[in-house]
Amino acid sequence: YIKTTSVAASLPRFTHDPTPEFTNLLLQSEDITTTWVQLFSPKATLTANDTTAPDGSLTADKIAATNDTSGFGVYQGYTFGAGPYTFSVYAKEGTEKYLALDFSNVNVQGALFDLNAGTASDETSGVTATITSVGSGWYRCSISKTMASSSVFPEFYISNASRDRTFAAAGTEDLYVWGAQLETGSVASAYLPTTTVAAHSAREPLGLLIEEA
């Protein structure tokens, strides 16, 4: 509504372009001590709410290796439909700087992230990896891939320069994670936290100036 008197009045005209809807398909996105499953019989030490997360809350978790030859990380059960997916997590180096993300807990379908240099490498066939600094040593790491229909579960874990899923750990290696997200599509959307159910982002119209009257 534009109020008028004896002459016509006008204001800048807006069009409304809704932001895309998306769903974070993972549960307990900020607590890997709950719904998440360790790669092998518990070999890692998982500590909830161990340090400050990118949003300033005390909700980031720590993954620490034990003195063993094993894999040190977590996965969550999900059955993929055919199509593009993006899997992301915020991560920060501790005593270890290498984090790996995979779409599959059966075979390697992902990439390696260096949380000190801020780089992604070793993408497997069909995978696109990105890493973005969000401040205070935190990075958002993501992988995207067109998946076939399958029950191979997304996972992340401490790795090394050789991108090994299992290795002989000294028991001193650790890093921090927060805000895991799995969604359909080929890019990571804004982070949407979850607890016991998946979270859905509704469309929110954006006012876009297209004309000065």
PDB file of C-alpha atoms in Angstrom, residues 33-201:
ATOM      1  CA  THR A  33      27.880 -39.202  20.705  1.00  0.00           C
ATOM      2  CA  THR A  34      24.216 -40.023  19.979  1.00  0.00           C
ATOM      3  CA  THR A  35      22.777 -41.336  16.676  1.00  0.00           C
ATOM      4  CA  TRP A  36      26.204 -41.597  15.036  1.00  0.00           C
ATOM      5  CA  VAL A  37      28.050 -44.925  14.869  1.00  0.00           C
ATOM      6  CA  GLN A  38      31.810 -45.393  15.129  1.00  0.00           C
ATOM      7  CA  LEU A  39      33.581 -46.768  12.059  1.00  0.00           C
ATOM      8  CA  PHE A  40      34.668 -49.876  13.952  1.00  0.00           C
ATOM      9  CA  SER A  41      34.065 -51.270  17.439  1.00  0.00           C
ATOM     10  CA  PRO A  42      34.687 -48.173  19.549  1.00  0.00           C
ATOM     11  CA  LYS A  43      38.236 -47.170  18.763  1.00  0.00           C
ATOM     12  CA  ALA A  44      37.867 -43.392  18.983  1.00  0.00           C
ATOM     13  CA  THR A  45      37.066 -41.271  22.003  1.00  0.00           C
ATOM     14  CA  LEU A  46      34.121 -38.979  21.251  1.00  0.00           C
ATOM     15  CA  THR A  47      33.547 -35.967  23.490  1.00  0.00           C
ATOM     16  CA  ALA A  48      30.419 -33.857  23.124  1.00  0.00           C
ATOM     17  CA  ASN A  49      30.424 -30.076  23.703  1.00  0.00           C
ATOM     18  CA  ASP A  50      34.197 -29.943  24.005  1.00  0.00           C
ATOM     19  CA  THR A  51      34.926 -26.552  22.437  1.00  0.00           C
ATOM     20  CA  THR A  52      33.323 -23.448  20.972  1.00  0.00           C
ATOM     21  CA  ALA A  53      31.480 -23.983  17.686  1.00  0.00           C
ATOM     22  CA  PRO A  54      31.424 -21.553  14.750  1.00  0.00           C
ATOM     23  CA  ASP A  55      28.158 -20.052  16.048  1.00  0.00           C
ATOM     24  CA  GLY A  56      29.750 -19.217  19.421  1.00  0.00           C
ATOM     25  CA  SER A  57      28.004 -21.959  21.402  1.00  0.00           C
ATOM     26  CA  LEU A  58      29.784 -24.675  23.391  1.00  0.00           C
ATOM     27  CA  THR A  59      28.494 -27.466  21.130  1.00  0.00           C
ATOM     28  CA  ALA A  60      31.453 -28.620  19.016  1.00  0.00           C
ATOM     29  CA  ASP A  61      32.590 -32.212  19.544  1.00  0.00           C
ATOM     30  CA  LYS A  62      36.036 -33.796  19.645  1.00  0.00           C
ATOM     31  CA  ILE A  63      37.151 -36.970  17.885  1.00  0.00           C
ATOM     32  CA  ALA A  64      40.291 -38.446  19.427  1.00  0.00           C
ATOM     33  CA  ALA A  65      42.205 -41.516  18.264  1.00  0.00           C
ATOM     34  CA  THR A  66      43.361 -44.243  20.607  1.00  0.00           C
ATOM     35  CA  ASN A  67      46.704 -46.021  20.491  1.00  0.00           C
ATOM     36  CA  ASP A  68      45.595 -48.603  17.958  1.00  0.00           C
ATOM     37  CA  THR A  69      45.535 -49.503  14.281  1.00  0.00           C
ATOM     38  CA  SER A  70      41.975 -48.703  13.278  1.00  0.00           C
ATOM     39  CA  GLY A  71      39.633 -46.021  11.933  1.00  0.00           C
ATOM     40  CA  PHE A  72      38.670 -43.076  14.065  1.00  0.00           C
ATOM     41  CA  GLY A  73      35.432 -41.419  13.119  1.00  0.00           C
ATOM     42  CA  VAL A  74      31.683 -41.825  12.755  1.00  0.00           C
ATOM     43  CA  TYR A  75      28.968 -42.534  10.208  1.00  0.00           C
ATOM     44  CA  GLN A  76      25.184 -42.382  10.145  1.00  0.00           C
ATOM     45  CA  GLY A  77      22.741 -44.660   8.400  1.00  0.00           C
ATOM     46  CA  TYR A  78      21.034 -43.250   5.322  1.00  0.00           C
ATOM     47  CA  THR A  79      19.639 -44.816   2.166  1.00  0.00           C
ATOM     48  CA  PHE A  80      20.372 -42.694  -0.892  1.00  0.00           C
ATOM     49  CA  GLY A  81      17.993 -42.243  -3.779  1.00  0.00           C
ATOM     50  CA  ALA A  82      19.406 -41.673  -7.237  1.00  0.00           C
ATOM     51  CA  GLY A  83      20.531 -38.085  -7.758  1.00  0.00           C
ATOM     52  CA  PRO A  84      22.981 -35.413  -6.543  1.00  0.00           C
ATOM     53  CA  TYR A  85      23.807 -35.053  -2.847  1.00  0.00           C
ATOM     54  CA  THR A  86      26.049 -32.800  -0.770  1.00  0.00           C
ATOM     55  CA  PHE A  87      27.561 -33.844   2.552  1.00  0.00           C
ATOM     56  CA  SER A  88      29.191 -31.197   4.739  1.00  0.00           C
ATOM     57  CA  VAL A  89      30.606 -30.677   8.209  1.00  0.00           C
ATOM     58  CA  TYR A  90      32.414 -27.886  10.025  1.00  0.00           C
ATOM     59  CA  ALA A  91      35.834 -28.947  11.276  1.00  0.00           C
ATOM     60  CA  LYS A  92      38.830 -27.520  13.125  1.00  0.00           C
ATOM     61  CA  GLU A  93      42.269 -29.005  13.596  1.00  0.00           C
ATOM     62  CA  GLY A  94      43.394 -30.176  16.999  1.00  0.00           C
ATOM     63  CA  THR A  95      46.626 -32.116  17.208  1.00  0.00           C
ATOM     64  CA  GLU A  96      45.701 -33.631  13.820  1.00  0.00           C
ATOM     65  CA  LYS A  97      44.914 -31.601  10.701  1.00  0.00           C
ATOM     66  CA  TYR A  98      43.577 -34.214   8.283  1.00  0.00           C
ATOM     67  CA  LEU A  99      39.859 -34.953   8.036  1.00  0.00           C
ATOM     68  CA  ALA A 100      38.258 -37.209   5.415  1.00  0.00           C
ATOM     69  CA  LEU A 101      34.625 -37.137   4.281  1.00  0.00           C
ATOM     70  CA  ASP A 102      33.053 -40.047   2.420  1.00  0.00           C
ATOM     71  CA  PHE A 103      29.586 -40.779   1.107  1.00  0.00           C
ATOM     72  CA  SER A 104      30.121 -44.474   1.739  1.00  0.00           C
ATOM     73  CA  ASN A 105      31.188 -46.513   4.750  1.00  0.00           C
ATOM     74  CA  VAL A 106      31.849 -49.417   2.381  1.00  0.00           C
ATOM     75  CA  ASN A 107      34.313 -47.857  -0.057  1.00  0.00           C
ATOM     76  CA  VAL A 108      35.984 -44.492  -0.485  1.00  0.00           C
ATOM     77  CA  GLN A 109      33.747 -41.911  -2.179  1.00  0.00           C
ATOM     78  CA  GLY A 110      34.925 -38.557  -0.931  1.00  0.00           C
ATOM     79  CA  ALA A 111      37.904 -36.287  -0.322  1.00  0.00           C
ATOM     80  CA  LEU A 112      40.653 -35.336   2.112  1.00  0.00           C
ATOM     81  CA  PHE A 113      40.735 -31.958   3.885  1.00  0.00           C
ATOM     82  CA  ASP A 114      43.765 -30.219   5.387  1.00  0.00           C
ATOM     83  CA  LEU A 115      42.425 -28.146   8.292  1.00  0.00           C
ATOM     84  CA  ASN A 116      45.677 -26.222   8.624  1.00  0.00           C
ATOM     85  CA  ALA A 117      46.268 -25.217   5.016  1.00  0.00           C
ATOM     86  CA  GLY A 118      42.561 -24.978   4.204  1.00  0.00           C
ATOM     87  CA  THR A 119      42.774 -27.236   1.159  1.00  0.00           C
ATOM     88  CA  ALA A 120      40.843 -30.174  -0.292  1.00  0.00           C
ATOM     89  CA  SER A 121      42.478 -32.998  -2.253  1.00  0.00           C
ATOM     90  CA  ASP A 122      42.217 -36.635  -3.302  1.00  0.00           C
ATOM     91  CA  GLU A 123      38.667 -36.372  -4.616  1.00  0.00           C
ATOM     92  CA  THR A 124      37.478 -39.754  -5.845  1.00  0.00           C
ATOM     93  CA  SER A 125      35.805 -40.085  -9.242  1.00  0.00           C
ATOM     94  CA  GLY A 126      32.652 -37.990  -9.544  1.00  0.00           C
ATOM     95  CA  VAL A 127      33.227 -36.102  -6.288  1.00  0.00           C
ATOM     96  CA  THR A 128      33.564 -32.315  -6.038  1.00  0.00           C
ATOM     97  CA  ALA A 129      35.080 -31.054  -2.775  1.00  0.00           C
ATOM     98  CA  THR A 130      35.088 -27.556  -1.294  1.00  0.00           C
ATOM     99  CA  ILE A 131      36.521 -26.059   1.884  1.00  0.00           C
ATOM    100  CA  THR A 132      35.605 -22.611   3.201  1.00  0.00           C
ATOM    101  CA  SER A 133      37.073 -20.756   6.177  1.00  0.00           C
ATOM    102  CA  VAL A 134      34.434 -19.477   8.610  1.00  0.00           C
ATOM    103  CA  GLY A 135      36.856 -17.957  11.136  1.00  0.00           C
ATOM    104  CA  SER A 136      38.573 -18.951  14.397  1.00  0.00           C
ATOM    105  CA  GLY A 137      40.278 -21.908  12.715  1.00  0.00           C
ATOM    106  CA  TRP A 138      37.009 -23.465  11.562  1.00  0.00           C
ATOM    107  CA  TYR A 139      36.329 -24.647   8.016  1.00  0.00           C
ATOM    108  CA  ARG A 140      33.211 -25.923   6.348  1.00  0.00           C
ATOM    109  CA  CYS A 141      34.188 -29.018   4.397  1.00  0.00           C
ATOM    110  CA  SER A 142      31.817 -30.442   1.796  1.00  0.00           C
ATOM    111  CA  ILE A 143      31.659 -33.105  -0.892  1.00  0.00           C
ATOM    112  CA  SER A 144      29.096 -33.413  -3.694  1.00  0.00           C
ATOM    113  CA  LYS A 145      28.355 -36.392  -5.919  1.00  0.00           C
ATOM    114  CA  THR A 146      25.565 -37.865  -8.041  1.00  0.00           C
ATOM    115  CA  MET A 147      24.667 -41.022  -6.167  1.00  0.00           C
ATOM    116  CA  ALA A 148      23.027 -44.245  -7.268  1.00  0.00           C
ATOM    117  CA  SER A 149      20.264 -45.699  -5.111  1.00  0.00           C
ATOM    118  CA  SER A 150      22.126 -47.443  -2.301  1.00  0.00           C
ATOM    119  CA  SER A 151      22.469 -47.898   1.437  1.00  0.00           C
ATOM    120  CA  VAL A 152      26.040 -46.646   1.906  1.00  0.00           C
ATOM    121  CA  PHE A 153      26.294 -44.306   4.827  1.00  0.00           C
ATOM    122  CA  PRO A 154      28.033 -40.894   5.010  1.00  0.00           C
ATOM    123  CA  GLU A 155      31.029 -40.723   7.328  1.00  0.00           C
ATOM    124  CA  PHE A 156      33.884 -38.490   8.463  1.00  0.00           C
ATOM    125  CA  TYR A 157      37.049 -39.452  10.284  1.00  0.00           C
ATOM    126  CA  ILE A 158      40.581 -38.541  11.277  1.00  0.00           C
ATOM    127  CA  SER A 159      42.955 -39.361   8.454  1.00  0.00           C
ATOM    128  CA  ASN A 160      46.558 -38.688   7.416  1.00  0.00           C
ATOM    129  CA  ALA A 161      48.481 -37.306   4.449  1.00  0.00           C
ATOM    130  CA  SER A 162      47.948 -40.603   2.615  1.00  0.00           C
ATOM    131  CA  ARG A 163      44.168 -40.358   3.109  1.00  0.00           C
ATOM    132  CA  ASP A 164      44.065 -43.681   4.959  1.00  0.00           C
ATOM    133  CA  ARG A 165      40.759 -44.750   6.498  1.00  0.00           C
ATOM    134  CA  THR A 166      42.635 -46.909   8.972  1.00  0.00           C
ATOM    135  CA  PHE A 167      46.138 -46.290  10.250  1.00  0.00           C
ATOM    136  CA  ALA A 168      48.401 -46.906  13.239  1.00  0.00           C
ATOM    137  CA  ALA A 169      47.583 -44.063  15.611  1.00  0.00           C
ATOM    138  CA  ALA A 170      49.763 -42.919  18.475  1.00  0.00           C
ATOM    139  CA  GLY A 171      46.706 -42.065  20.546  1.00  0.00           C
ATOM    140  CA  THR A 172      47.466 -38.341  20.495  1.00  0.00           C
ATOM    141  CA  GLU A 173      45.564 -37.396  17.316  1.00  0.00           C
ATOM    142  CA  ASP A 174      42.372 -35.353  17.644  1.00  0.00           C
ATOM    143  CA  LEU A 175      40.242 -32.761  15.846  1.00  0.00           C
ATOM    144  CA  TYR A 176      36.888 -31.003  16.259  1.00  0.00           C
ATOM    145  CA  VAL A 177      33.629 -31.251  14.314  1.00  0.00           C
ATOM    146  CA  TRP A 178      30.234 -29.571  14.333  1.00  0.00           C
ATOM    147  CA  GLY A 179      27.183 -29.050  12.171  1.00  0.00           C
ATOM    148  CA  ALA A 180      27.002 -32.106   9.930  1.00  0.00           C
ATOM    149  CA  GLN A 181      24.568 -31.850   7.027  1.00  0.00           C
ATOM    150  CA  LEU A 182      23.427 -34.129   4.202  1.00  0.00           C
ATOM    151  CA  GLU A 183      21.103 -32.719   1.570  1.00  0.00           C
ATOM    152  CA  THR A 184      20.006 -33.233  -1.998  1.00  0.00           C
ATOM    153  CA  GLY A 185      21.629 -30.992  -4.581  1.00  0.00           C
ATOM    154  CA  SER A 186      25.143 -30.215  -5.739  1.00  0.00           C
ATOM    155  CA  VAL A 187      26.077 -27.371  -3.342  1.00  0.00           C
ATOM    156  CA  ALA A 188      25.957 -26.935   0.436  1.00  0.00           C
ATOM    157  CA  SER A 189      23.067 -24.810   1.683  1.00  0.00           C
ATOM    158  CA  ALA A 190      23.065 -22.729   4.849  1.00  0.00           C
ATOM    159  CA  TYR A 191      23.533 -24.979   7.870  1.00  0.00           C
ATOM    160  CA  LEU A 192      20.315 -26.260   9.452  1.00  0.00           C
ATOM    161  CA  PRO A 193      20.703 -27.941  12.876  1.00  0.00           C
ATOM    162  CA  THR A 194      18.888 -31.170  13.744  1.00  0.00           C
ATOM    163  CA  THR A 195      18.212 -33.220  16.851  1.00  0.00           C
ATOM    164  CA  THR A 196      16.025 -36.343  16.755  1.00  0.00           C
ATOM    165  CA  VAL A 197      14.373 -35.650  13.381  1.00  0.00           C
ATOM    166  CA  ALA A 198      15.493 -34.239  10.045  1.00  0.00           C
ATOM    167  CA  ALA A 199      15.046 -30.470   9.676  1.00  0.00           C
ATOM    168  CA  HIS A 200      13.400 -28.761   6.722  1.00  0.00           C
ATOM    169  CA  SER A 201      13.994 -25.193   5.573  1.00  0.00           C
TER     170      SER A 201
END
